[in-house]
XYZ file of N, CA and C in Angstrom:
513
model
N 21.118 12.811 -0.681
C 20.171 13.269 -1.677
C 19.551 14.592 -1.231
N 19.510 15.377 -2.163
C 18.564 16.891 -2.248
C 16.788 16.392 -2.530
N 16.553 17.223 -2.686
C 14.930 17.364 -2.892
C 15.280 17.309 -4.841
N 14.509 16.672 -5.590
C 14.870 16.947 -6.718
C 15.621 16.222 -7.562
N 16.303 15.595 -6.956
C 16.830 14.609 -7.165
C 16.751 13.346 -7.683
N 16.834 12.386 -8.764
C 16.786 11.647 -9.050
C 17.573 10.220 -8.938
N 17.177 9.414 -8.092
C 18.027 8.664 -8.208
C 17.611 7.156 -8.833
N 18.715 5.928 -8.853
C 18.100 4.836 -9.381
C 18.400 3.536 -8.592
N 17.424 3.094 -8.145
C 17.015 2.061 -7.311
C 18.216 0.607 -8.057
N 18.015 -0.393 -6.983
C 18.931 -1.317 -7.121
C 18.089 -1.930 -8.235
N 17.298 -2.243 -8.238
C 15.876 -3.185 -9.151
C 16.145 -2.467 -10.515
N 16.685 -1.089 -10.684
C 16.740 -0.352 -11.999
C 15.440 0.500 -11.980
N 14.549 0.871 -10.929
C 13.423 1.460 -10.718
C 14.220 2.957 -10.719
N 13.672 4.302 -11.018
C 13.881 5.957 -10.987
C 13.070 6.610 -9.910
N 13.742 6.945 -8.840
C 13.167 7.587 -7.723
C 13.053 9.375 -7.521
N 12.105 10.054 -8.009
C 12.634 11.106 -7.212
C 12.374 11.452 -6.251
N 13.945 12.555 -5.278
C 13.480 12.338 -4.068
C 11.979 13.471 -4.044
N 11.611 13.634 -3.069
C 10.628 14.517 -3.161
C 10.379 15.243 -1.180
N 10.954 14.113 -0.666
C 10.800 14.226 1.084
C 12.094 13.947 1.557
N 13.209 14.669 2.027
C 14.197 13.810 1.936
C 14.269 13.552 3.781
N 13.075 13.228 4.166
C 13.098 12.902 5.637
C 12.203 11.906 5.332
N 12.252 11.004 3.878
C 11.671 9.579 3.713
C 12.481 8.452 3.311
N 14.125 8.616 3.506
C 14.736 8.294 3.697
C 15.139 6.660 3.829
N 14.411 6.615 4.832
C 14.603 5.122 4.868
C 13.980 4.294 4.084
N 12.542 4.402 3.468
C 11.993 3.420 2.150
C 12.998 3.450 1.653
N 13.597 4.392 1.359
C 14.541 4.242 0.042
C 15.895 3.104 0.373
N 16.035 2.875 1.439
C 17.429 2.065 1.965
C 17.049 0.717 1.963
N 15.320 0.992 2.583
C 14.252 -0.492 3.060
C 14.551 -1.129 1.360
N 14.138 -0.544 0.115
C 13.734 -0.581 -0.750
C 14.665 -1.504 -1.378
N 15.524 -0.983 -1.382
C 16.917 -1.795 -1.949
C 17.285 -2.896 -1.117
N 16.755 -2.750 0.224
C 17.033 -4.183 0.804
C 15.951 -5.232 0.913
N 14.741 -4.383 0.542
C 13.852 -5.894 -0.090
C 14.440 -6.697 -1.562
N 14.669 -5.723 -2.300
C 15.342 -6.040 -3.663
C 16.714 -7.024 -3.493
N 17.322 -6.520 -2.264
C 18.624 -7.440 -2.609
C 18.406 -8.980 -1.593
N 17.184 -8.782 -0.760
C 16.966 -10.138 -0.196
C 16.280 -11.211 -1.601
N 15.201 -10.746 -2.385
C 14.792 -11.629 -3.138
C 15.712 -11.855 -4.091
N 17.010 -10.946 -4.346
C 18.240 -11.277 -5.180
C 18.786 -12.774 -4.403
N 18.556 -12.626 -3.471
C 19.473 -13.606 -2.672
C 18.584 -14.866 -2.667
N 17.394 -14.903 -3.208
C 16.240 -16.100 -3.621
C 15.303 -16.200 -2.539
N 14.933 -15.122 -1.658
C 13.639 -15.100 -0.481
C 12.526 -14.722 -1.307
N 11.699 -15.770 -1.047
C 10.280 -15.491 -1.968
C 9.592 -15.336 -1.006
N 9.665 -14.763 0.293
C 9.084 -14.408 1.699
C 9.349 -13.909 2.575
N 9.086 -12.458 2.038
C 9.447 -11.510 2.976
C 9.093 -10.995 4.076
N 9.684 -10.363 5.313
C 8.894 -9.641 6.255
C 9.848 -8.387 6.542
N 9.347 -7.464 6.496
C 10.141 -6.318 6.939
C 9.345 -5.570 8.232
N 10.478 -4.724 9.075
C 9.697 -4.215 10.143
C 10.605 -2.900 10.300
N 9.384 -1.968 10.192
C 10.326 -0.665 10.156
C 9.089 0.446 10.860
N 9.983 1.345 11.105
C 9.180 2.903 12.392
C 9.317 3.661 10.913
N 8.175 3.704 9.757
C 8.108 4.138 8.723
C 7.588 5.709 8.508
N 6.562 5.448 8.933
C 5.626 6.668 9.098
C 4.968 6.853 10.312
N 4.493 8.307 10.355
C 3.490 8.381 11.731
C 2.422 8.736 11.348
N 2.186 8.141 10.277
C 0.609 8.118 9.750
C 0.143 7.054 10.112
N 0.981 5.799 10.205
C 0.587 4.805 10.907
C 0.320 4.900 12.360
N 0.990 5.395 13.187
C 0.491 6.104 14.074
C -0.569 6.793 14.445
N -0.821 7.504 13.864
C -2.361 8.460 13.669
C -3.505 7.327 13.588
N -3.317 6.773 12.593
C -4.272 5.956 12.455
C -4.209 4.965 13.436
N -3.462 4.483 14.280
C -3.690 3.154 15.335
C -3.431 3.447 16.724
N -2.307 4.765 17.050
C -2.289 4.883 18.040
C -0.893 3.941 18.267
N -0.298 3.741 19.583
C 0.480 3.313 20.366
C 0.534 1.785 20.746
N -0.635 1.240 20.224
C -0.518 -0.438 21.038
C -1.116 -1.199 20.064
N -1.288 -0.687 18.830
C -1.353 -1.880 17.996
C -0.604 -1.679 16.621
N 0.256 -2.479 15.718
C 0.842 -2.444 14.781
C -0.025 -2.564 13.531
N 0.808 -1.554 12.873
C 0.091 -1.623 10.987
C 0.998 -2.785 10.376
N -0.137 -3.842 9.578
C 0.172 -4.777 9.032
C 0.403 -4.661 7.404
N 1.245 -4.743 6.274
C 0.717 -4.713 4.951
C 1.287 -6.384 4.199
N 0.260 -6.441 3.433
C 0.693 -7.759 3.100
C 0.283 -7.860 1.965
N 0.810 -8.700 0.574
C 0.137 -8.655 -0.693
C -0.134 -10.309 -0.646
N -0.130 -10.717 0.441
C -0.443 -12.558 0.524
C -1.676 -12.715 1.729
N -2.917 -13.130 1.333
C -4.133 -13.399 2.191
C -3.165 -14.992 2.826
N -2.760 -15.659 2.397
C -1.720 -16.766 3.123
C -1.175 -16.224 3.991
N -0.135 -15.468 3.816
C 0.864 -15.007 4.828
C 0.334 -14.189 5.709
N -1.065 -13.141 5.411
C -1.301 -12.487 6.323
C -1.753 -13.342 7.340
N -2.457 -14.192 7.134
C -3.154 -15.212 8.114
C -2.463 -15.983 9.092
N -1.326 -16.401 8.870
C -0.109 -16.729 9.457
C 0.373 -15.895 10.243
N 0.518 -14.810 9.786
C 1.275 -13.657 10.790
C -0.072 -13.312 11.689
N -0.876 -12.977 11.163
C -2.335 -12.796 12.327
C -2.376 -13.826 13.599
N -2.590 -15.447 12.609
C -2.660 -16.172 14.238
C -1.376 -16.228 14.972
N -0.225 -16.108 14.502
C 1.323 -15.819 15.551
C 0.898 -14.923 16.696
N 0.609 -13.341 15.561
C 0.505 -12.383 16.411
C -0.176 -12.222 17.945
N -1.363 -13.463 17.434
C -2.720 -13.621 18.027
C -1.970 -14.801 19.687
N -1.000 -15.313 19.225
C -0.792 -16.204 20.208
C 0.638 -15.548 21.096
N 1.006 -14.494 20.362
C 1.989 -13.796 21.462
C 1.439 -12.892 21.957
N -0.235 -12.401 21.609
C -0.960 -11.587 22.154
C -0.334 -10.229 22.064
N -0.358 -10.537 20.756
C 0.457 -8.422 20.349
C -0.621 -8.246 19.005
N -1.003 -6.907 19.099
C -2.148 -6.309 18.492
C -1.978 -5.644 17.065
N -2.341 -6.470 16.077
C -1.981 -5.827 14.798
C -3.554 -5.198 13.805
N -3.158 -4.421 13.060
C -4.309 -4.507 12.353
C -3.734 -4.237 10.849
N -4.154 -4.881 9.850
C -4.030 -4.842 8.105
C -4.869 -3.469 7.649
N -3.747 -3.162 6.710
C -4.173 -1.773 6.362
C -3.784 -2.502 4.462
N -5.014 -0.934 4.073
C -4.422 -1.598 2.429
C -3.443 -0.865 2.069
N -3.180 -2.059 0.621
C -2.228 -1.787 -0.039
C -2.942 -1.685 -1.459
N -3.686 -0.613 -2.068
C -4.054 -0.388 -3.440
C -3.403 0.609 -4.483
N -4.413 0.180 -5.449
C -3.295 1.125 -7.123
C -3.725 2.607 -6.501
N -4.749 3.254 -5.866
C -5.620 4.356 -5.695
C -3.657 5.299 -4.825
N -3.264 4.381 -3.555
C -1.971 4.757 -3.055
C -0.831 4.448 -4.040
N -1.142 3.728 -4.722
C -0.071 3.329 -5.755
C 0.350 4.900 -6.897
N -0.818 4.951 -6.798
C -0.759 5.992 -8.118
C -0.475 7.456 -7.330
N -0.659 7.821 -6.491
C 0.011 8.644 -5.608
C 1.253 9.171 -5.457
N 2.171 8.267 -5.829
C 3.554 8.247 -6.005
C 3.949 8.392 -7.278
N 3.412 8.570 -8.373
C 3.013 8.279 -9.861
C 2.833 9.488 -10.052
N 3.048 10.404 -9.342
C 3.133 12.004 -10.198
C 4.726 12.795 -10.758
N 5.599 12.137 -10.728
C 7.156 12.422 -11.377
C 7.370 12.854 -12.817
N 7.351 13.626 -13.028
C 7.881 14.407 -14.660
C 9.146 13.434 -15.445
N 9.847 13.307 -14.211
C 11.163 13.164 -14.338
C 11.671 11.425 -13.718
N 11.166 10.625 -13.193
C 11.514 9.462 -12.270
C 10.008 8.478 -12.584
N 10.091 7.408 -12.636
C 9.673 6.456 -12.417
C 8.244 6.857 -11.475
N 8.626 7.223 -10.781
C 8.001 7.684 -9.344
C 8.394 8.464 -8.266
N 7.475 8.623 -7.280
C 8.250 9.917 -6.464
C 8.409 9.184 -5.278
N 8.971 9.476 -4.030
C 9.374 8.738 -2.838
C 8.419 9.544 -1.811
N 7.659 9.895 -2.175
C 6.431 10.937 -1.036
C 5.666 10.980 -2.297
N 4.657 11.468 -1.793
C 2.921 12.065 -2.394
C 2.343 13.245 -1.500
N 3.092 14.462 -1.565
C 2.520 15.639 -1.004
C 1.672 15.756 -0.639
N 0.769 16.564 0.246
C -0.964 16.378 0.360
C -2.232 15.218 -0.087
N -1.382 14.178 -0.287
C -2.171 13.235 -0.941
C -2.849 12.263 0.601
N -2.235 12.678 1.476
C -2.859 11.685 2.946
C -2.760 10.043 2.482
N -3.388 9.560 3.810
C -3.061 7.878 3.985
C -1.397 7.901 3.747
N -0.661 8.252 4.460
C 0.800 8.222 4.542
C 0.779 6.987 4.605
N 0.567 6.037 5.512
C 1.314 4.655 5.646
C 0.505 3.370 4.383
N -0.493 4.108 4.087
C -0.683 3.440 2.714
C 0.424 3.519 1.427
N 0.546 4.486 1.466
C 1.441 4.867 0.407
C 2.414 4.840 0.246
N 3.182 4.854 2.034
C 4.816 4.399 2.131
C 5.183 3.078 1.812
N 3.565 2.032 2.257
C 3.842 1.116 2.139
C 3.426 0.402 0.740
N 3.281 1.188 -0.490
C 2.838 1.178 -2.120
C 4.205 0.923 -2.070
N 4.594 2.039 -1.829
C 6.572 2.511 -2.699
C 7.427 1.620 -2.192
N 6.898 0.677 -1.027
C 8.142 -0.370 -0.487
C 7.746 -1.544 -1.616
N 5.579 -1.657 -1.556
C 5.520 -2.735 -2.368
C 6.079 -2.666 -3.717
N 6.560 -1.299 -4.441
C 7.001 -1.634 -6.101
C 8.198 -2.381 -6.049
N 8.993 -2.581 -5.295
C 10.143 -3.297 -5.356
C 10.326 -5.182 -4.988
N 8.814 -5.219 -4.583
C 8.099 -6.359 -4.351
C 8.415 -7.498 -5.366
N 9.379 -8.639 -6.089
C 8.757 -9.436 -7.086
C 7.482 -9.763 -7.121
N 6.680 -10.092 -8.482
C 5.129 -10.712 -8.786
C 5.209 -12.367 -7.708
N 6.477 -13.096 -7.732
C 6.196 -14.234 -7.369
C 6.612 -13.968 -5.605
N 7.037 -12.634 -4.756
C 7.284 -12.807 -3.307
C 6.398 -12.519 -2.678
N 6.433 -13.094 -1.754
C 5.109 -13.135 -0.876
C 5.742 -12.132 0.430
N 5.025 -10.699 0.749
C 5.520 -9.764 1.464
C 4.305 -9.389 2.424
N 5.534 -9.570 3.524
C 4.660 -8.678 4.725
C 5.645 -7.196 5.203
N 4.698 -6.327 5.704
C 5.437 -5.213 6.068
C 4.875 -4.681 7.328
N 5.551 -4.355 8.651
C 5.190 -3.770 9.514
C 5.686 -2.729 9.769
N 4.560 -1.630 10.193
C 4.795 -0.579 10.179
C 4.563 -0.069 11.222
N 5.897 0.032 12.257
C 5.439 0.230 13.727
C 5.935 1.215 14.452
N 6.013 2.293 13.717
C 6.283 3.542 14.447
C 5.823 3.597 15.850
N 4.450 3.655 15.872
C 3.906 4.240 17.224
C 3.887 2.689 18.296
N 4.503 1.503 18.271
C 4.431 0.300 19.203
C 6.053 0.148 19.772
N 6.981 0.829 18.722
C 8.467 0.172 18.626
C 8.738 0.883 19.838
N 8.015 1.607 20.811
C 8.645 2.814 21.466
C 7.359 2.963 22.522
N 8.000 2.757 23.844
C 7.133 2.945 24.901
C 7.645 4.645 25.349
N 6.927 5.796 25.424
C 7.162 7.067 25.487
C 6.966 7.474 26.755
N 6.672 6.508 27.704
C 6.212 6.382 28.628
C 6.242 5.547 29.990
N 6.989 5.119 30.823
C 6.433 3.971 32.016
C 4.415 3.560 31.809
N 4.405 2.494 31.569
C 3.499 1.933 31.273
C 2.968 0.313 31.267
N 2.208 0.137 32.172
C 1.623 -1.422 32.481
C 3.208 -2.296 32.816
N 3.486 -1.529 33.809
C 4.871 -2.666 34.302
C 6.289 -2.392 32.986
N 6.031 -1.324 32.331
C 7.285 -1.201 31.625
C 7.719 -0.108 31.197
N 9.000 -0.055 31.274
C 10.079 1.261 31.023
C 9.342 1.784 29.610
N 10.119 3.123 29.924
C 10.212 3.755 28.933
C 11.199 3.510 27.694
N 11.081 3.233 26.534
C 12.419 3.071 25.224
C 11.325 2.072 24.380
N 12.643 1.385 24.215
C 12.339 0.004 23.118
C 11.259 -0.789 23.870
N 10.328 -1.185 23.058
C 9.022 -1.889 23.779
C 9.400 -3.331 23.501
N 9.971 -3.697 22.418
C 9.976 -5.183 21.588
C 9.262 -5.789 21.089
N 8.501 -4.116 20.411
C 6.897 -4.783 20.105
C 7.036 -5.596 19.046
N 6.549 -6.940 18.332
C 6.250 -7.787 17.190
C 7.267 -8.895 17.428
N 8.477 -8.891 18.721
C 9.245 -10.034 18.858
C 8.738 -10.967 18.710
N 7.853 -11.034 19.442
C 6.923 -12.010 20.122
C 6.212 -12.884 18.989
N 5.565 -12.296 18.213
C 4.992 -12.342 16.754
C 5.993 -12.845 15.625
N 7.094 -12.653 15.807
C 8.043 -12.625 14.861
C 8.638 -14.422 15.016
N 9.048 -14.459 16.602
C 8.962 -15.756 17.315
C 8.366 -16.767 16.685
N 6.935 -16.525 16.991
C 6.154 -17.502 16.687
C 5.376 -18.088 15.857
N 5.569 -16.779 14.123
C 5.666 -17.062 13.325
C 6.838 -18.179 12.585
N 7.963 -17.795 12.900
C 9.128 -19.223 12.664
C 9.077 -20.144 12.977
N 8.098 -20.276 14.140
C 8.738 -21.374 14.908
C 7.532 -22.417 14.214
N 6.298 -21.360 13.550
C 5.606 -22.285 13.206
C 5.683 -22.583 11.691
């Protein structure tokens, strides 16, 4: 895809591109869509989305989005018992509508100067959301990645939310 571009989502949603280094919602997007095709009314996705999430949390704790006060609570006490650090960020129409400036598409896949990046990346993952799935989204750019030797561990892949991920199933 170019800048300009219009394309059309698996759901039948109109994307234009607008960032084409936002890339991956758009891949995420279609694969939330084709899991609830497949009958998951409970989702979790985990993706290095934005580094606005970053900005805002820093390196050692994960951005949470969730449209279920159930599910968030669940994933909170997991998180809470593998002792990995999350915090819930929103998900409102205010970021919703952000993406809602397209002449031409449904919506746009960025919101230029509009700030709260990981609010808004995580709007454009929620439109592909069914009314009846219950979705969580992590957004862990700045945890997925130790940049550093740090507290007894290498530098790379940290494995941040395994742990969380674990012990959410198991419960």
């Amino acid at each position: 895809c170019k800048m300009g571009d219009v394309i059309t989502m698996m759901g039948g949603q109109t994307v234009e591109i607008y960032n084409t280094d936002a890339e991956g919602r758009l891949i995420l997007a279609d694969g939330l869509e084709y899991a609830q095709r497949q009958g998951a009314r409970q989702v979790i996705d985990v993706a290095t989305l934005t580094y606005g999430c970053q900005a805002a949390l820093g390196d050692e704790v994960t951005g949470v989005f969730c449209n279920s006060d159930t599910l968030f609570s669940a994933w909170q006490q997991a998180a809470g018992t593998a002792r990995e650090k999350i915090w819930r960020l929103p998900l409102m129409e205010v970021y919703h509508r952000n993406l809602e400036w397209s002449v031409c598409a449904d919506f746009a896949n960025y919101a230029p100067g509009k700030g709260a990046a990981a609010s808004t990346a995580a709007c454009f993952l929620e439109k592909f959301i069914h009314p009846e799935t219950e979705w969580l989204h992590l957004d862990m750019v700045g945890t997925a990645t130790n940049r550093g030797e740090q507290k007894g561990m290498a530098m790379g892949a940290s494995g941040a939310m395994i742990g969380s991920l674990i012990r959410f199933l198991e419960d």
